[in-house]
Coordinates of C-alpha atoms in Angstrom, one line a residue:
X230 CA -9.6 5.6 15.2
X231 CA -10.2 9.3 14.4
X232 CA -12.5 10.2 11.6
X233 CA -12.9 13.4 9.6
X234 CA -15.9 15.7 9.5
X235 CA -17.4 14.3 6.3
X236 CA -17.2 10.7 7.7
X237 CA -18.9 11.7 10.9
X238 CA -21.6 13.5 9.0
X239 CA -22.2 10.5 6.8
X240 CA -22.2 8.1 9.8
X241 CA -25.2 10.1 11.2
X242 CA -27.3 8.9 8.3
X243 CA -26.7 5.3 9.1
X244 CA -28.3 3.2 11.9
X245 CA -25.6 0.8 12.9
X246 CA -28.0 -1.6 14.5
X247 CA -30.1 -1.9 11.3
X248 CA -29.8 -4.5 8.5
X249 CA -30.7 -2.6 5.3
X250 CA -32.3 -3.7 2.0
X251 CA -29.7 -3.6 -0.8
X252 CA -31.2 -0.7 -2.6
X253 CA -31.3 1.5 0.6
X254 CA -27.8 0.5 1.5
X255 CA -26.4 1.5 -1.9
X256 CA -28.3 4.8 -1.7
X257 CA -26.6 5.5 1.6
X258 CA -23.2 4.7 0.0
X259 CA -23.8 7.2 -2.7
X260 CA -24.9 9.9 -0.2
X261 CA -21.9 9.4 2.1
X262 CA -19.4 9.1 -0.7
X263 CA -18.6 12.9 -0.6
X264 CA -14.9 13.0 -1.1
X265 CA -13.4 15.2 -3.8
X266 CA -12.6 12.2 -6.0
X267 CA -15.1 9.6 -7.4
X268 CA -15.1 7.0 -4.5
X269 CA -15.2 3.3 -5.2
X270 CA -18.1 1.4 -3.7
X271 CA -16.8 -1.8 -2.2
X272 CA -18.6 -5.1 -1.1
X273 CA -17.5 -7.1 1.8
X274 CA -19.0 -10.6 2.4
X275 CA -18.2 -12.9 5.3
X276 CA -18.9 -16.5 4.5
X277 CA -19.6 -19.4 6.7
X278 CA -16.8 -21.6 5.2
X279 CA -13.3 -22.5 6.3
X280 CA -10.9 -21.5 3.5
X281 CA -8.1 -23.5 5.0
X282 CA -9.8 -26.6 3.6
X283 CA -9.5 -27.1 -0.2
X284 CA -13.1 -28.2 -0.5
X285 CA -14.4 -25.0 1.1
X286 CA -12.6 -22.6 -1.1
X287 CA -14.7 -19.8 -2.8
X288 CA -13.1 -18.3 -5.8
X289 CA -14.1 -17.2 -9.3
X290 CA -14.4 -14.3 -11.7
X291 CA -17.3 -12.3 -13.2
X292 CA -17.8 -9.5 -15.6
X293 CA -19.8 -6.7 -14.0
X294 CA -22.5 -5.5 -16.3
X295 CA -21.5 -1.9 -15.7
X296 CA -17.8 -2.3 -15.2
X297 CA -15.9 -1.1 -12.3
X298 CA -15.2 2.5 -13.5
X299 CA -11.5 1.9 -13.3
X300 CA -9.1 1.9 -16.2
X301 CA -7.4 -1.5 -16.3
X302 CA -3.8 -2.0 -17.6
X303 CA -3.5 -5.4 -19.1
X304 CA -0.3 -7.4 -19.7
X305 CA -0.4 -10.5 -21.9
X306 CA 2.4 -12.9 -21.9
X307 CA 2.2 -15.3 -24.8
X308 CA 4.0 -16.8 -27.8
X309 CA 4.3 -14.8 -31.0
X310 CA 1.2 -16.5 -32.7
X311 CA -1.1 -15.0 -30.1
X312 CA 0.4 -11.4 -29.9
X313 CA -1.8 -9.9 -32.6
X314 CA -5.0 -11.2 -31.0
X315 CA -3.9 -9.7 -27.6
X316 CA -3.1 -6.3 -29.2
X317 CA -6.3 -6.2 -31.3
X318 CA -8.4 -6.8 -28.1
X319 CA -6.7 -3.8 -26.4
X320 CA -3.9 -5.2 -24.3
X321 CA -1.6 -2.4 -23.0
X322 CA 1.5 -4.6 -22.9
X323 CA 2.2 -7.8 -25.0
X324 CA 5.2 -10.0 -25.1
X325 CA 6.8 -13.3 -24.3
X326 CA 9.8 -14.4 -22.4
X327 CA 11.3 -10.9 -22.4
X328 CA 8.3 -9.7 -20.2
X329 CA 9.0 -12.5 -17.7
X330 CA 12.7 -11.3 -17.5
X331 CA 11.6 -7.7 -17.2
X332 CA 9.4 -8.4 -14.2
X333 CA 12.2 -10.5 -12.7
X334 CA 15.1 -8.2 -13.2
X335 CA 13.4 -4.8 -12.9
X336 CA 10.5 -5.7 -10.5
X337 CA 8.3 -4.1 -13.2
X338 CA 4.6 -4.1 -12.0
X339 CA 3.0 -1.3 -14.2
X340 CA -0.1 -3.5 -14.9
X341 CA -3.3 -4.4 -13.1
X342 CA -4.1 -7.8 -14.7
X343 CA -1.7 -10.4 -16.2
X344 CA -3.1 -12.8 -18.7
X345 CA -1.1 -15.8 -20.1
X346 CA -1.5 -18.9 -22.2
X347 CA -1.2 -22.4 -20.8
X348 CA 2.1 -23.0 -22.8
X349 CA 3.7 -20.1 -21.1
X350 CA 2.7 -20.9 -17.5
X351 CA 6.0 -22.8 -17.0
X352 CA 7.9 -19.5 -17.3
X353 CA 5.3 -17.3 -15.7
X354 CA 5.1 -19.7 -12.7
X355 CA 8.6 -18.6 -11.8
X356 CA 7.2 -15.2 -11.0
X357 CA 4.9 -16.6 -8.2
X358 CA 6.9 -14.9 -5.3
X359 CA 6.7 -11.5 -7.0
X360 CA 3.1 -11.7 -8.4
X361 CA 1.4 -13.8 -5.7
X362 CA 1.5 -11.2 -2.8
X363 CA 0.0 -8.6 -5.2
X364 CA -2.8 -10.8 -6.4
X365 CA -1.4 -10.6 -10.0
X366 CA -0.7 -14.4 -10.5
X367 CA -2.7 -15.7 -13.5
X368 CA -5.2 -18.5 -12.6
X369 CA -7.3 -20.8 -14.8
X370 CA -10.3 -20.2 -12.4
X371 CA -10.1 -16.5 -13.0
X372 CA -9.9 -16.9 -16.7
X373 CA -6.4 -15.4 -16.8
X374 CA -4.7 -18.6 -18.1
X375 CA -6.3 -19.3 -21.3
X376 CA -5.6 -19.9 -25.0
X377 CA -8.2 -17.3 -26.0
X378 CA -6.3 -14.2 -25.0
X379 CA -8.4 -11.9 -27.0
X380 CA -11.6 -12.7 -25.0
X381 CA -9.7 -12.6 -21.7
X382 CA -8.4 -9.1 -22.6
X383 CA -11.8 -7.9 -23.7
X384 CA -13.4 -9.2 -20.4
X385 CA -10.7 -7.5 -18.3
X386 CA -11.2 -4.2 -20.0
X387 CA -15.0 -4.6 -19.7
X388 CA -14.9 -4.9 -15.9
X389 CA -14.1 -8.5 -15.0
X390 CA -13.2 -8.9 -11.3
X391 CA -11.9 -11.8 -9.4
X392 CA -13.5 -12.8 -6.0
X393 CA -11.9 -15.0 -3.5
X394 CA -11.6 -15.6 0.2
X395 CA -9.1 -13.8 2.4
X396 CA -7.6 -15.4 5.5
X397 CA -10.5 -14.4 7.6
X398 CA -13.1 -16.0 5.1
X399 CA -14.2 -12.6 3.8
X400 CA -14.6 -11.6 0.1
X401 CA -13.7 -7.9 -0.7
X402 CA -14.6 -6.6 -4.2
X403 CA -15.3 -3.3 -5.9
X404 CA -18.7 -2.9 -7.5
X405 CA -18.4 0.4 -9.2
X406 CA -18.0 4.1 -8.4
X407 CA -20.3 6.5 -6.5
X408 CA -21.0 8.3 -9.7
X409 CA -22.6 5.2 -11.2
X410 CA -25.8 5.8 -9.1
X411 CA -27.8 3.3 -7.3
X412 CA -29.4 1.5 -10.3
X413 CA -26.0 0.6 -11.9
X414 CA -24.4 -0.3 -8.6
X415 CA -27.5 -2.5 -7.9
X416 CA -27.0 -4.4 -11.1
X417 CA -23.3 -4.9 -10.4
X418 CA -24.1 -5.9 -6.8
X419 CA -26.7 -8.5 -7.9
X420 CA -24.3 -10.0 -10.5
X421 CA -21.5 -10.5 -8.0
X422 CA -23.6 -11.8 -5.1
X423 CA -25.4 -14.2 -7.5
X424 CA -21.9 -15.6 -8.5
X425 CA -20.8 -15.9 -4.9
X426 CA -24.0 -17.7 -3.8
X427 CA -23.7 -20.1 -6.8
X428 CA -20.1 -20.8 -5.8
X429 CA -21.1 -22.2 -2.5
X430 CA -19.0 -25.3 -1.7
X431 CA -20.9 -28.5 -1.1
X432 CA -18.8 -29.0 2.1
X433 CA -20.1 -25.7 3.5
X434 CA -22.4 -26.2 6.5
X435 CA -24.8 -23.9 8.3
X436 CA -25.5 -20.3 7.1
X437 CA -23.4 -19.5 4.1
X438 CA -23.6 -15.7 3.9
X439 CA -22.9 -14.5 7.4
X440 CA -22.7 -10.8 6.8
X441 CA -22.8 -8.4 3.9
X442 CA -21.5 -4.8 4.1
X443 CA -21.1 -2.0 1.4
X444 CA -19.2 1.2 1.8
X445 CA -17.7 4.0 -0.3
X446 CA -13.9 4.3 -0.1
X447 CA -14.0 7.1 2.6
X448 CA -17.4 6.4 4.0
X449 CA -18.8 4.2 6.8
X450 CA -20.0 0.7 6.2
X451 CA -23.7 -0.1 5.7
X452 CA -24.9 -3.5 6.7
X453 CA -27.2 -5.5 4.3
X454 CA -29.7 -8.0 5.6
X455 CA -28.0 -11.4 4.6
X456 CA -31.3 -13.4 5.0
X457 CA -32.2 -12.8 1.3
X458 CA -29.0 -14.8 0.2
X459 CA -29.8 -17.8 2.4

């Protein structure tokens, strides 16, 4: 893979063989995130579990104390009695069955988070093939299927993120922007890692956190010593 000049310059600052302390690793992310846009800092955690087994799944949601730095568009699908609560909390789009039809017929996806109530899941469930591959399907564990739509919208707007395993047993999550600086990124990192560690399945054997890497969008990865999470 060919890398640009800025990437190569940033890579010179990083010792590939070293496992860094979190604070130092995040400082390197800030220093190497030199693109013209405000780069996202991402966390990648490989876990010692086998996500093919239901009792070894790792999934949940957490509100980052400093948000993600991203503006989130929220769609709420609910019945009429919940619509005002959703609008008051700041939802960008609110509706009922007509929103389900809009997504089905127009393939409309101009939203980042979909929140719905339990009594609407029968209709929203029909959208699984469209929403699932995009990671937009509501889920009770993520707090996006709930009767309290106002709180769910407020959490989404405040920087709530969902963490879950991919097919290779790695969790990928944003923890903020380069412009946040090390202190705010550290707070977000600690909050997310604490949630991941607490979510360790009882069926998991051996070392739980196998590797931990942070990087800016266009920058090289920086390895963090996973021993502190054991």
